[in-house]
JSON list of C-alpha atoms in Angstrom, two decimals:
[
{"chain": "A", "resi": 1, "resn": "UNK", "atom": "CA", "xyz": [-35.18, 134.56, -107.94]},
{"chain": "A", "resi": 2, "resn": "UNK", "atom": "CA", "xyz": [-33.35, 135.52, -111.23]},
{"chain": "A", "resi": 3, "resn": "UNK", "atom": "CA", "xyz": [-30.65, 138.15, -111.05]},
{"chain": "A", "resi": 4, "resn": "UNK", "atom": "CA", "xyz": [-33.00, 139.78, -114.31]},
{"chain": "A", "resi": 5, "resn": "UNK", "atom": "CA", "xyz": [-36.29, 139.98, -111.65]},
{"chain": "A", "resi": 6, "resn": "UNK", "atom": "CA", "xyz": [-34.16, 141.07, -109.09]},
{"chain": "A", "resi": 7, "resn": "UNK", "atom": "CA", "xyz": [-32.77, 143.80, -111.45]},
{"chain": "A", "resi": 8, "resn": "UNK", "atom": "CA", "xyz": [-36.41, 144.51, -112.48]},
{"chain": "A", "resi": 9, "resn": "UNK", "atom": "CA", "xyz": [-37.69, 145.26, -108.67]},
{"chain": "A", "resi": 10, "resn": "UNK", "atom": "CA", "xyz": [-34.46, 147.39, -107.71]},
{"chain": "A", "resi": 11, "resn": "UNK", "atom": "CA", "xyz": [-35.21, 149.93, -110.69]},
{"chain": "A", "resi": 12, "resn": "UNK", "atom": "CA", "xyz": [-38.50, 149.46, -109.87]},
{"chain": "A", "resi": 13, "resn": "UNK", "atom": "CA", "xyz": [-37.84, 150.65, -106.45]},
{"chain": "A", "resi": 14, "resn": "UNK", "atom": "CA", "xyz": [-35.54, 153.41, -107.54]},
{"chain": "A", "resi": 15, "resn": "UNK", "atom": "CA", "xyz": [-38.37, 154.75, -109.74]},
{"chain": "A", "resi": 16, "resn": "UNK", "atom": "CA", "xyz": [-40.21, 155.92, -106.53]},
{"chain": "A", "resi": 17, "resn": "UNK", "atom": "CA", "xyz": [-39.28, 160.17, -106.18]},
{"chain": "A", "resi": 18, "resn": "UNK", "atom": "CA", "xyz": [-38.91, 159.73, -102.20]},
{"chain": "A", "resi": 19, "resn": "UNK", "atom": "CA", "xyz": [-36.82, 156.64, -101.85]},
{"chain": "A", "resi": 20, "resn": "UNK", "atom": "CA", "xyz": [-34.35, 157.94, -104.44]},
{"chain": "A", "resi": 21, "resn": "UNK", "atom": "CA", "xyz": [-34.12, 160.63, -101.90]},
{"chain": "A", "resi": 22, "resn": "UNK", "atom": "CA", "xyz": [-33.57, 158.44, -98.49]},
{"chain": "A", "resi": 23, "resn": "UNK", "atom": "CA", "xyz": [-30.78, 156.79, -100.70]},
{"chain": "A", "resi": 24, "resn": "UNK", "atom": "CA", "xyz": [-28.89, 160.14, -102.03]},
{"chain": "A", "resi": 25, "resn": "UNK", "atom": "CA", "xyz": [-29.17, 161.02, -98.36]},
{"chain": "A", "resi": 26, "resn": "UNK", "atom": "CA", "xyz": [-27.94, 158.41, -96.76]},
{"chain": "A", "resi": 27, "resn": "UNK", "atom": "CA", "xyz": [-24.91, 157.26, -99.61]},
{"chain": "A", "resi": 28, "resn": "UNK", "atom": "CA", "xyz": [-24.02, 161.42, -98.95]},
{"chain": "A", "resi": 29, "resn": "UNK", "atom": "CA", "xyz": [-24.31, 161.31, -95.29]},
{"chain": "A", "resi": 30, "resn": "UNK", "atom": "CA", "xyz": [-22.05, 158.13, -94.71]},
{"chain": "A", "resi": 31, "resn": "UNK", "atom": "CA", "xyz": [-19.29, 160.07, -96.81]},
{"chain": "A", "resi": 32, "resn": "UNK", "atom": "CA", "xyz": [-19.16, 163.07, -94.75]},
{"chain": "A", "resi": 33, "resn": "UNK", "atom": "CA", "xyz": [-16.46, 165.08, -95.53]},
{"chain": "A", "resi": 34, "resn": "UNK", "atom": "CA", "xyz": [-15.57, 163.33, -98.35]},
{"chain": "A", "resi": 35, "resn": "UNK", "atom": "CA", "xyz": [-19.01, 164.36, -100.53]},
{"chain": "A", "resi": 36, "resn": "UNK", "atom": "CA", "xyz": [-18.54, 168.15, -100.95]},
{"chain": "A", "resi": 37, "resn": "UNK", "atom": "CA", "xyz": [-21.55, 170.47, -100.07]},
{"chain": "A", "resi": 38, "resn": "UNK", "atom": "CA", "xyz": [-21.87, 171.14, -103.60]},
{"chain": "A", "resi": 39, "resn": "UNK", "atom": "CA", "xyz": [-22.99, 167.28, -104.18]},
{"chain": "A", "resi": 40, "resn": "UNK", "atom": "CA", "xyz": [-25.81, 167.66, -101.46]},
{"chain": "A", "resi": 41, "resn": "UNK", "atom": "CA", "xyz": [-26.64, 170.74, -102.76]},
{"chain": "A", "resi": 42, "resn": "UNK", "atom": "CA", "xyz": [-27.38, 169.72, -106.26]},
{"chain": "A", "resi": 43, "resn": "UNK", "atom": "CA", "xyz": [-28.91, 166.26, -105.07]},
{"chain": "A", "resi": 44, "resn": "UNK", "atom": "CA", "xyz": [-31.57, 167.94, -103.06]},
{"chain": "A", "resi": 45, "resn": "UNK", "atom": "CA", "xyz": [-31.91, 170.78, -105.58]},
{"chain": "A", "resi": 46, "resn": "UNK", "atom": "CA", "xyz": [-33.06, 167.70, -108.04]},
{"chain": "A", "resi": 47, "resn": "UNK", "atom": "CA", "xyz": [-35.81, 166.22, -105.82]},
{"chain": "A", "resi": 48, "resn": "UNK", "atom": "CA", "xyz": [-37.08, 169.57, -103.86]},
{"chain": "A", "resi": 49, "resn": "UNK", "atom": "CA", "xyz": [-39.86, 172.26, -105.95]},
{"chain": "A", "resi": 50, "resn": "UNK", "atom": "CA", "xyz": [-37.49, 174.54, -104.45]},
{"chain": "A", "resi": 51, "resn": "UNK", "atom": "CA", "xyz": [-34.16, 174.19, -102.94]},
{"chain": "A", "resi": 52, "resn": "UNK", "atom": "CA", "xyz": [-31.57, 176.91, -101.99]},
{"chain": "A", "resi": 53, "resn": "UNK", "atom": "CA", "xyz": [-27.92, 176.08, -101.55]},
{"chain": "A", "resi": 54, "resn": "UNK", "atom": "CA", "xyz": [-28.50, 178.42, -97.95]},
{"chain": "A", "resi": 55, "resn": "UNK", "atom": "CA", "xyz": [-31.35, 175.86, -96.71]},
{"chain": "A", "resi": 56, "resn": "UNK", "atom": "CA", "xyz": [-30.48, 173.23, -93.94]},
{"chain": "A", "resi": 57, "resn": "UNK", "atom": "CA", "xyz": [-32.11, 170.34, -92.94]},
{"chain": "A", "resi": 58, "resn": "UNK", "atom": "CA", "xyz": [-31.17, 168.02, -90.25]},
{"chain": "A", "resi": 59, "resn": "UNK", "atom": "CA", "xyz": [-30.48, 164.48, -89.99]},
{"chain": "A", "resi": 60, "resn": "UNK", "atom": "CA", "xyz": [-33.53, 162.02, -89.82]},
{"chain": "A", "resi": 61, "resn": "UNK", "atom": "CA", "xyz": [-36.02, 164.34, -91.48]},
{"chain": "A", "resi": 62, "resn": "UNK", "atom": "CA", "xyz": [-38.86, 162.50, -93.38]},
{"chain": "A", "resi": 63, "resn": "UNK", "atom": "CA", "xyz": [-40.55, 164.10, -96.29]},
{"chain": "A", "resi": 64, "resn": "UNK", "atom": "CA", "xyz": [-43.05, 163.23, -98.65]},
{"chain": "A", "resi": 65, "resn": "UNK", "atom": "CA", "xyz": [-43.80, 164.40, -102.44]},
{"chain": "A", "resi": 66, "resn": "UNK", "atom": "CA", "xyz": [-40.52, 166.39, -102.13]},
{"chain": "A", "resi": 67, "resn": "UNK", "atom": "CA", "xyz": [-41.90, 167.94, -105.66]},
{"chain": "A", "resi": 68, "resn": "UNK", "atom": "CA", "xyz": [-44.32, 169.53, -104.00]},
{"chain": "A", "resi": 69, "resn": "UNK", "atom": "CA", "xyz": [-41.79, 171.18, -101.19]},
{"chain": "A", "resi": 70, "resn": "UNK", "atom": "CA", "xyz": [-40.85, 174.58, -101.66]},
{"chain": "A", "resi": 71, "resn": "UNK", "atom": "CA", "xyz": [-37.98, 175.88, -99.47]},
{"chain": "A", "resi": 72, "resn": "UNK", "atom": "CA", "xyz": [-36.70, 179.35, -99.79]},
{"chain": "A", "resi": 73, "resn": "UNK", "atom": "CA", "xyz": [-33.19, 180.85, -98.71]},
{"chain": "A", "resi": 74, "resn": "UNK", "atom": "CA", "xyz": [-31.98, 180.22, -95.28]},
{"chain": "A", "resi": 75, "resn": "UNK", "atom": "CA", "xyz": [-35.06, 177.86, -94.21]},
{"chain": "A", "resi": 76, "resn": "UNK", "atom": "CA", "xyz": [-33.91, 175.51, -91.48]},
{"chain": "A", "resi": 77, "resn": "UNK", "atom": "CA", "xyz": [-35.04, 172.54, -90.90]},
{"chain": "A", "resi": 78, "resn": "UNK", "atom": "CA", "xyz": [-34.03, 170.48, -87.83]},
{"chain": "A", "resi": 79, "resn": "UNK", "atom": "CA", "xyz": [-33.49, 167.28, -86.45]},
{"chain": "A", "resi": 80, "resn": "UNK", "atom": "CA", "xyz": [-36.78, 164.57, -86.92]},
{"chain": "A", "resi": 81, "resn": "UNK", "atom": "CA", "xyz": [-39.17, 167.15, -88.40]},
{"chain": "A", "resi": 82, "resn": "UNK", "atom": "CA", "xyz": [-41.33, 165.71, -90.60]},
{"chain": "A", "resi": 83, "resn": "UNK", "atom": "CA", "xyz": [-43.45, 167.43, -93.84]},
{"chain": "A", "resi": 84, "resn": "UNK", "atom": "CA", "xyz": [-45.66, 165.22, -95.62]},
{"chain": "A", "resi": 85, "resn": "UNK", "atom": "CA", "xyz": [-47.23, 167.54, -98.46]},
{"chain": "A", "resi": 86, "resn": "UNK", "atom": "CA", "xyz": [-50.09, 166.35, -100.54]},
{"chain": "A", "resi": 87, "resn": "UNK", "atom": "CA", "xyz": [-49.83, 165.65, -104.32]},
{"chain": "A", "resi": 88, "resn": "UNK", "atom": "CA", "xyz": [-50.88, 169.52, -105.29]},
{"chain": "A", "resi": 89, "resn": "UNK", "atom": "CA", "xyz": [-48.61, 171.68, -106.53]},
{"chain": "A", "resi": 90, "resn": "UNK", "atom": "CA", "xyz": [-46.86, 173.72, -104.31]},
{"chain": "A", "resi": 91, "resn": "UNK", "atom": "CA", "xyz": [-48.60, 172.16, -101.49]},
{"chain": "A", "resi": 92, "resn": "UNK", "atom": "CA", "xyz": [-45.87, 173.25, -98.94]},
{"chain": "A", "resi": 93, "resn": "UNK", "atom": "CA", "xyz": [-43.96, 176.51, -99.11]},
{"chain": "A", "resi": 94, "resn": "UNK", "atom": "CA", "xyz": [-41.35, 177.90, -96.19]},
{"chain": "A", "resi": 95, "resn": "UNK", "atom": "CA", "xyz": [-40.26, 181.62, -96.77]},
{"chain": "A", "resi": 96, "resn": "UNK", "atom": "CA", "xyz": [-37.07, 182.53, -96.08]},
{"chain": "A", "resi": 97, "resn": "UNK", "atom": "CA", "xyz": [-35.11, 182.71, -93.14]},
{"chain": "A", "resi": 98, "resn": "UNK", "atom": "CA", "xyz": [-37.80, 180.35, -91.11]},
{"chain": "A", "resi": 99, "resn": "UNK", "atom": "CA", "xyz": [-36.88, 177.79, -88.83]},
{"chain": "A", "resi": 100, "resn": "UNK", "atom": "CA", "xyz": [-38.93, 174.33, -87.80]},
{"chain": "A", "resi": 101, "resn": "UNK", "atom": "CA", "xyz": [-37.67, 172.94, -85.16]},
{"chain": "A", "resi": 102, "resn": "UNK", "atom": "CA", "xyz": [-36.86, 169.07, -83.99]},
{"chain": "A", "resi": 103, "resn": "UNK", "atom": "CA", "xyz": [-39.82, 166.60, -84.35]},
{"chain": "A", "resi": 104, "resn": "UNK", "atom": "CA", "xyz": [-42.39, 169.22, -85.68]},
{"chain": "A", "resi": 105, "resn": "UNK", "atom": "CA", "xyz": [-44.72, 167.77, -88.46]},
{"chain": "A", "resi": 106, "resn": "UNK", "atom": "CA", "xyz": [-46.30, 169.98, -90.94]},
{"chain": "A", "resi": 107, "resn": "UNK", "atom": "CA", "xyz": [-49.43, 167.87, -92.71]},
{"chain": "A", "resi": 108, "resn": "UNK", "atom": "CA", "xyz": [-51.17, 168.65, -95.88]},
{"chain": "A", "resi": 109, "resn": "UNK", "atom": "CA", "xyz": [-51.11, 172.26, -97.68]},
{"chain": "A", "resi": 110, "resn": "UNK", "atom": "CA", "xyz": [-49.26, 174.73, -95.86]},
{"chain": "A", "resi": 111, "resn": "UNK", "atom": "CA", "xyz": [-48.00, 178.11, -96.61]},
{"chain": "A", "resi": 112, "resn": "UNK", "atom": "CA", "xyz": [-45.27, 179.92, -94.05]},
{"chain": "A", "resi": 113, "resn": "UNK", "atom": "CA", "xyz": [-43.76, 183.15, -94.08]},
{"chain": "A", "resi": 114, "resn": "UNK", "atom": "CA", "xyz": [-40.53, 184.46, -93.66]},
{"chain": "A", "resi": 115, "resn": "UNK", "atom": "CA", "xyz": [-38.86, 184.81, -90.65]},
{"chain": "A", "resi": 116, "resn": "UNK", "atom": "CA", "xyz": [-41.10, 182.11, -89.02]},
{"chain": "A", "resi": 117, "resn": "UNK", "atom": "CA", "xyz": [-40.09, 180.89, -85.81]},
{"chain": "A", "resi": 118, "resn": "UNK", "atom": "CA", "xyz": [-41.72, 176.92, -85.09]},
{"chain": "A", "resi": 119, "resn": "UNK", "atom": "CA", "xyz": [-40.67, 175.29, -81.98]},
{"chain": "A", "resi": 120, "resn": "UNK", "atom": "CA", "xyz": [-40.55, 171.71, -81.37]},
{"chain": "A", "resi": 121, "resn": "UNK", "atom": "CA", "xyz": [-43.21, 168.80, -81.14]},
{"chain": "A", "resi": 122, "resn": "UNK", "atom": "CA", "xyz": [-45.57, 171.46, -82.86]},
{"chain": "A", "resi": 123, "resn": "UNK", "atom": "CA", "xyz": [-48.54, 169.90, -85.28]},
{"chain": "A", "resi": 124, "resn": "UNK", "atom": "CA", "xyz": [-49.75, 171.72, -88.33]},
{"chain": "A", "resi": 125, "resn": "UNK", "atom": "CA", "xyz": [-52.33, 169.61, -89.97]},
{"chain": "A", "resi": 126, "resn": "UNK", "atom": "CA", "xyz": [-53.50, 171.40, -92.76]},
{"chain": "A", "resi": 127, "resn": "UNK", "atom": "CA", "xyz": [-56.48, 168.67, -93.72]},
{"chain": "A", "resi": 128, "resn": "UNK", "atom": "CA", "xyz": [-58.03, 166.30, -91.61]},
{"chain": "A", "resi": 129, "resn": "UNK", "atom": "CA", "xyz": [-60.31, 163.40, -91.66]},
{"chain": "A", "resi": 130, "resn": "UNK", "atom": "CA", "xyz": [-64.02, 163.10, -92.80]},
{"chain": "A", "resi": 131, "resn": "UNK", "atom": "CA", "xyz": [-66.30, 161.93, -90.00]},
{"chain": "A", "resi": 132, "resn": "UNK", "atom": "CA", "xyz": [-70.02, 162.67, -90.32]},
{"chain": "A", "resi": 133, "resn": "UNK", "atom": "CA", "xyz": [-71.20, 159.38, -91.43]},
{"chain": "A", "resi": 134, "resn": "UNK", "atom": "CA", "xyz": [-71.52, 157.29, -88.71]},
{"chain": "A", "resi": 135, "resn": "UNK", "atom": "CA", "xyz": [-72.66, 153.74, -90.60]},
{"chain": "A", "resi": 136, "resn": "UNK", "atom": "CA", "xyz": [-69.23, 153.66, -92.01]},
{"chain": "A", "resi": 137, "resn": "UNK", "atom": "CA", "xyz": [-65.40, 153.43, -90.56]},
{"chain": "A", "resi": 138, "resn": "UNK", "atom": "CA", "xyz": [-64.00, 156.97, -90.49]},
{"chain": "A", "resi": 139, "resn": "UNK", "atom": "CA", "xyz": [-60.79, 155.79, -92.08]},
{"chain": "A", "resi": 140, "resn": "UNK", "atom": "CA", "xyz": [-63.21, 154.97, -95.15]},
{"chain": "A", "resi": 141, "resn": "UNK", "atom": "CA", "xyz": [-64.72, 158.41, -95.30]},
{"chain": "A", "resi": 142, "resn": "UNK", "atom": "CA", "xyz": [-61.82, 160.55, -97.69]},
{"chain": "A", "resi": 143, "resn": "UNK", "atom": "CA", "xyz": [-60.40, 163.45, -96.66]},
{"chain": "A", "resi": 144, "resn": "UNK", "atom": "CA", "xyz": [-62.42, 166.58, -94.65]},
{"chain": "A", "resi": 145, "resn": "UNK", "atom": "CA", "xyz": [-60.29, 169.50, -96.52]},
{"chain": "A", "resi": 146, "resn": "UNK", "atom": "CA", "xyz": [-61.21, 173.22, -95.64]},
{"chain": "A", "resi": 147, "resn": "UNK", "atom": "CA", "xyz": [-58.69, 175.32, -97.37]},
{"chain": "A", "resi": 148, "resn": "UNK", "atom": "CA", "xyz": [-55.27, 174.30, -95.61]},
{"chain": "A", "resi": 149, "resn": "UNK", "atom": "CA", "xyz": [-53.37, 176.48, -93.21]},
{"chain": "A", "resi": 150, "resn": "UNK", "atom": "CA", "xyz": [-51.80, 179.99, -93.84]},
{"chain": "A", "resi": 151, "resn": "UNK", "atom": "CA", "xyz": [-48.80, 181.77, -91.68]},
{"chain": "A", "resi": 152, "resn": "UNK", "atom": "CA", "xyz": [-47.96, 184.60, -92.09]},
{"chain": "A", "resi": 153, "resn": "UNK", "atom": "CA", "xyz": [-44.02, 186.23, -91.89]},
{"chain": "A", "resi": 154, "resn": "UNK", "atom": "CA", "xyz": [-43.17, 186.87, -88.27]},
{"chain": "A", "resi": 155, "resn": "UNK", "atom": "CA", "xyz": [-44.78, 184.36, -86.22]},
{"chain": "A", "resi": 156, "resn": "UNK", "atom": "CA", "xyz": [-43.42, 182.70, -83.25]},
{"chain": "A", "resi": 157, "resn": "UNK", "atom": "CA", "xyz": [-45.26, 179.00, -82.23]},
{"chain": "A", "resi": 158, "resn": "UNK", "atom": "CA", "xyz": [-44.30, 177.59, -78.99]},
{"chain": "A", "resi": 159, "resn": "UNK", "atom": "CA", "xyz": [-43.12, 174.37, -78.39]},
{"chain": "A", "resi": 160, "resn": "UNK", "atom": "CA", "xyz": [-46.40, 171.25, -78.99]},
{"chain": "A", "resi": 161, "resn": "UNK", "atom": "CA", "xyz": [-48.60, 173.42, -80.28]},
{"chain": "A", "resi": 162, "resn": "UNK", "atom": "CA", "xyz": [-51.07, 171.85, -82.63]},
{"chain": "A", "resi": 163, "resn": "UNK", "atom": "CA", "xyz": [-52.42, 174.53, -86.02]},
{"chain": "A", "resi": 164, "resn": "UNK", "atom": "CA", "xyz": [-55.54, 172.65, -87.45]},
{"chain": "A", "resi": 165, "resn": "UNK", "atom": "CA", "xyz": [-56.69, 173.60, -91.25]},
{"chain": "A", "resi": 166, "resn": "UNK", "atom": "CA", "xyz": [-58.24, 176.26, -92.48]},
{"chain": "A", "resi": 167, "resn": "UNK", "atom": "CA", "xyz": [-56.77, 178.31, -89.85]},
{"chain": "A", "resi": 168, "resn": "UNK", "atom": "CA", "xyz": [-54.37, 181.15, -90.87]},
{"chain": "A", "resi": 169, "resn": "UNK", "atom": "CA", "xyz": [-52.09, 183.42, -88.36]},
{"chain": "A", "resi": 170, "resn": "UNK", "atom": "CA", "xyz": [-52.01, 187.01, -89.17]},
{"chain": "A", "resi": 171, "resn": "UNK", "atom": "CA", "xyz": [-48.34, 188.77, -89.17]},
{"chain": "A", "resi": 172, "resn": "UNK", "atom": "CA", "xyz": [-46.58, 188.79, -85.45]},
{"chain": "A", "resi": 173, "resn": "UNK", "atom": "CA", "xyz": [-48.80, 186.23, -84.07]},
{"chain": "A", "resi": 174, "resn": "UNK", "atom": "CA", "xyz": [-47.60, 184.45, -80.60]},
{"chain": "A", "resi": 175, "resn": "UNK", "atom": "CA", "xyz": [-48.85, 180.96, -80.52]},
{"chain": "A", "resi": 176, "resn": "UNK", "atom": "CA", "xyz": [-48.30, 180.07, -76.64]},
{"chain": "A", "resi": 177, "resn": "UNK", "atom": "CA", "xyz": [-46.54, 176.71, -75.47]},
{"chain": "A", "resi": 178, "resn": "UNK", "atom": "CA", "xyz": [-49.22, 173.65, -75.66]},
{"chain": "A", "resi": 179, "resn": "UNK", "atom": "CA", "xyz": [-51.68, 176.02, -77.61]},
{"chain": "A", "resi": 180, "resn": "UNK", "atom": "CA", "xyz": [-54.89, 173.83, -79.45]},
{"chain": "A", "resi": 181, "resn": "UNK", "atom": "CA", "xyz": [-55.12, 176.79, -82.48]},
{"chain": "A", "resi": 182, "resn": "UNK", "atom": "CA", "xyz": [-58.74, 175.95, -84.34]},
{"chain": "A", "resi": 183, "resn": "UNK", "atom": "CA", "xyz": [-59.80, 179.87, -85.40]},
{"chain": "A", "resi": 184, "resn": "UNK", "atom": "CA", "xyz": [-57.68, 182.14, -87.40]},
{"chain": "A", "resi": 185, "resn": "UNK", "atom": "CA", "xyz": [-55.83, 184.82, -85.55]},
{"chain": "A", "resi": 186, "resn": "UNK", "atom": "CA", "xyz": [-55.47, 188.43, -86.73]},
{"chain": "A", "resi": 187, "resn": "UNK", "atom": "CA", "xyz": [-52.12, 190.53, -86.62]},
{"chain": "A", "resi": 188, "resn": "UNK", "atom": "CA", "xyz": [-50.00, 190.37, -83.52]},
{"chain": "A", "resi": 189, "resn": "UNK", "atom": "CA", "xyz": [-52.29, 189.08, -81.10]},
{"chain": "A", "resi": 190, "resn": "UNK", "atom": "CA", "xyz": [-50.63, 186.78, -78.56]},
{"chain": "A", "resi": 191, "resn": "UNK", "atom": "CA", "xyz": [-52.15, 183.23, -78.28]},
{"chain": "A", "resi": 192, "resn": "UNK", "atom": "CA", "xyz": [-52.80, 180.58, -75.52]},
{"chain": "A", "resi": 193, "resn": "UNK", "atom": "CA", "xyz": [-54.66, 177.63, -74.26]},
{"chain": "A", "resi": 194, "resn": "UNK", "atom": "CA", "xyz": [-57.17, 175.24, -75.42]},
{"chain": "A", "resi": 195, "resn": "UNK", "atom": "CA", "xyz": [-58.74, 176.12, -77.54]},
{"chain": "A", "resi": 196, "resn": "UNK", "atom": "CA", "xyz": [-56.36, 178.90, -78.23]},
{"chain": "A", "resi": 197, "resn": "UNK", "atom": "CA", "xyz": [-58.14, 182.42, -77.02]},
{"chain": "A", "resi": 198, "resn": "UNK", "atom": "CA", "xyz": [-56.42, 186.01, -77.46]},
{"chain": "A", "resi": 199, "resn": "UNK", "atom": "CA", "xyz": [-54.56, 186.66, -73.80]},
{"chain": "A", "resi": 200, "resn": "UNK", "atom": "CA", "xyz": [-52.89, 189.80, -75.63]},
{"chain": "A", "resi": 201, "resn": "UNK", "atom": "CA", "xyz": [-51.00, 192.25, -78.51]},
{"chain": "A", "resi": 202, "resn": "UNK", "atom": "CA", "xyz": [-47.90, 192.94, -79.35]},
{"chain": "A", "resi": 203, "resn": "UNK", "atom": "CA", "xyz": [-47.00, 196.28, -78.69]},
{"chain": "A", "resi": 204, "resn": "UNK", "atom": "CA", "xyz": [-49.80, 196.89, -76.18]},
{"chain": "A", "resi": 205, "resn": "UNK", "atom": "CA", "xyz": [-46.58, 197.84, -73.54]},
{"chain": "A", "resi": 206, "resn": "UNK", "atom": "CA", "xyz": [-48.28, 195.14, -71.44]},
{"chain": "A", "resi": 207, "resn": "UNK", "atom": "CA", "xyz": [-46.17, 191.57, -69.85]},
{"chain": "A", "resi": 208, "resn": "UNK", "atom": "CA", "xyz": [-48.36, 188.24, -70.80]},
{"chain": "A", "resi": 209, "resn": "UNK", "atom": "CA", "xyz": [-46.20, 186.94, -69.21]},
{"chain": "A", "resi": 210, "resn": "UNK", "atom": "CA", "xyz": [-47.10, 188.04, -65.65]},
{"chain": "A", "resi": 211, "resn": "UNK", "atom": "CA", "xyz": [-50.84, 186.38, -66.50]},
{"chain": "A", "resi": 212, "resn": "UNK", "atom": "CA", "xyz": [-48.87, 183.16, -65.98]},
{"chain": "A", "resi": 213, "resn": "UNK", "atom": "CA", "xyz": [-46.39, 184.03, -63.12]},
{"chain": "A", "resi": 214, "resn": "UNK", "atom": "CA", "xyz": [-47.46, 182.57, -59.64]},
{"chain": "A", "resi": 215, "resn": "UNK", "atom": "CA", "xyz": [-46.59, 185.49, -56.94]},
{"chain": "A", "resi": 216, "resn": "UNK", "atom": "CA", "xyz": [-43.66, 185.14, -54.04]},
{"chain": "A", "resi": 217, "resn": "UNK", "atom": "CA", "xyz": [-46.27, 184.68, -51.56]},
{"chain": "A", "resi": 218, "resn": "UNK", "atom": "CA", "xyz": [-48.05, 182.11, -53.05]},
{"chain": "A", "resi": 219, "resn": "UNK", "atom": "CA", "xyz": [-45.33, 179.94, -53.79]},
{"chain": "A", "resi": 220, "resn": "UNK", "atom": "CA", "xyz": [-44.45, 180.29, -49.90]},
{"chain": "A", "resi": 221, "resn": "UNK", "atom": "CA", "xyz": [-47.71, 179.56, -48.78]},
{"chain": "A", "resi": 222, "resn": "UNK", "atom": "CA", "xyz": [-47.81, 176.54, -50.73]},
{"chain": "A", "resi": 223, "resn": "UNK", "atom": "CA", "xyz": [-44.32, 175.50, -49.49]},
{"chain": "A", "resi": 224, "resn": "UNK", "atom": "CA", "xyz": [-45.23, 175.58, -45.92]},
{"chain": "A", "resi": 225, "resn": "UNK", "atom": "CA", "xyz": [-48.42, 173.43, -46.31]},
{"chain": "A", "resi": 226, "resn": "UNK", "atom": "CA", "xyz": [-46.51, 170.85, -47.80]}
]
């Protein structure tokens, strides 16, 4: 191979948005404290829609159309997450002062609140996968998109949750621990199961969390049988 080809498929490679990314990252990274924030800040200000020099993301995060990323002040973003938006405009925006925790992927057009609280392993596919034709490979069908998914500010998902599209979570929502969400929720209502149901409110003075405690008794009973 000539050192001219060569030179051709490098810039070529370089031309692609995301992997100019991965390699600001990772030259930035390996330099530590010798790249000051302000370099990181300005290098992800380039790539990012929006880009705040108060938002953090963790090491080995994985996005895709980073144009299409909109991060607002104080978003965190932590270790392994991954948000693949689509090529729309504005596809994915994070409000201020939210946090997504490790290894949570966010899918397709998504809008989040402020002060939105995403625990780990938690799926948010906002578009899915055509499949009513049955004479033809579903992977062949195109997309099945139904509007995307909306959050509202305030929201709390517990940890491997899954959010499918077109669903949107009023303010306050409580998305229980392993919840399958595939309605919309209104304000404050508390979560669980699958497919998610309402098991309470906010502000109704009432415990959920009793509806999922197993009483003293029980717990003896079931020692002594064992």
């Amino acid at each position: 191979m000539s050192f001219a080809r060569m030179t051709r498929g490098i810039r070529k490679f370089l031309q692609f948005r995301y992997f100019r990314y991965l390699l600001l990252e990772r030259v930035l990274r390996s330099a530590g404290d010798l790249v000051p924030k302000s370099a990181m800040f300005f290098g992800r200000k380039f790539f990012f829609g929006e880009f705040h020099w108060s938002t953090s993301i963790g090491p080995s995060c994985e996005f895709r159309q980073l144009k299409n990323i909109y991060l607002a002040r104080n978003v965190m973003i932590n270790l392994g997450a991954v948000i693949h938006a689509p090529d729309v405009a504005r596809a994915v925006r994070i409000g201020e002062r939210s946090q997504i925790n490790p290894y949570t992927v966010i899918y397709g057009t998504v809008s989040i609140g402020k002060d939105v609280m995403i625990a780990p392993h938690v799926m948010i596919a906002g578009g899915g996968h055509a499949h009513q034709r049955i004479d033809i490979p579903m992977i062949a069908q195109g997309s099945d998109f139904k509007g995307g998914i909306v959050i509202a500010d305030d929201v709390w998902i517990g940890a491997n949750s899954v959010i499918v599209d077109g669903v949107s979570l009023g303010t306050g929502v409580i998305v229980a621990a392993g919840a399958v969400v595939t309605k919309s929720v209104e304000a404050y209502a508390i979560v669980g199961g699958v497919p998610a149901m309402v098991i309470g409110h906010r502000g109704d003075g009432k415990d959920i969390t009793s509806r999922f405690h197993v009483p003293d008794a029980a717990v003896a009973q079931d020692g002594e049988q064992a």
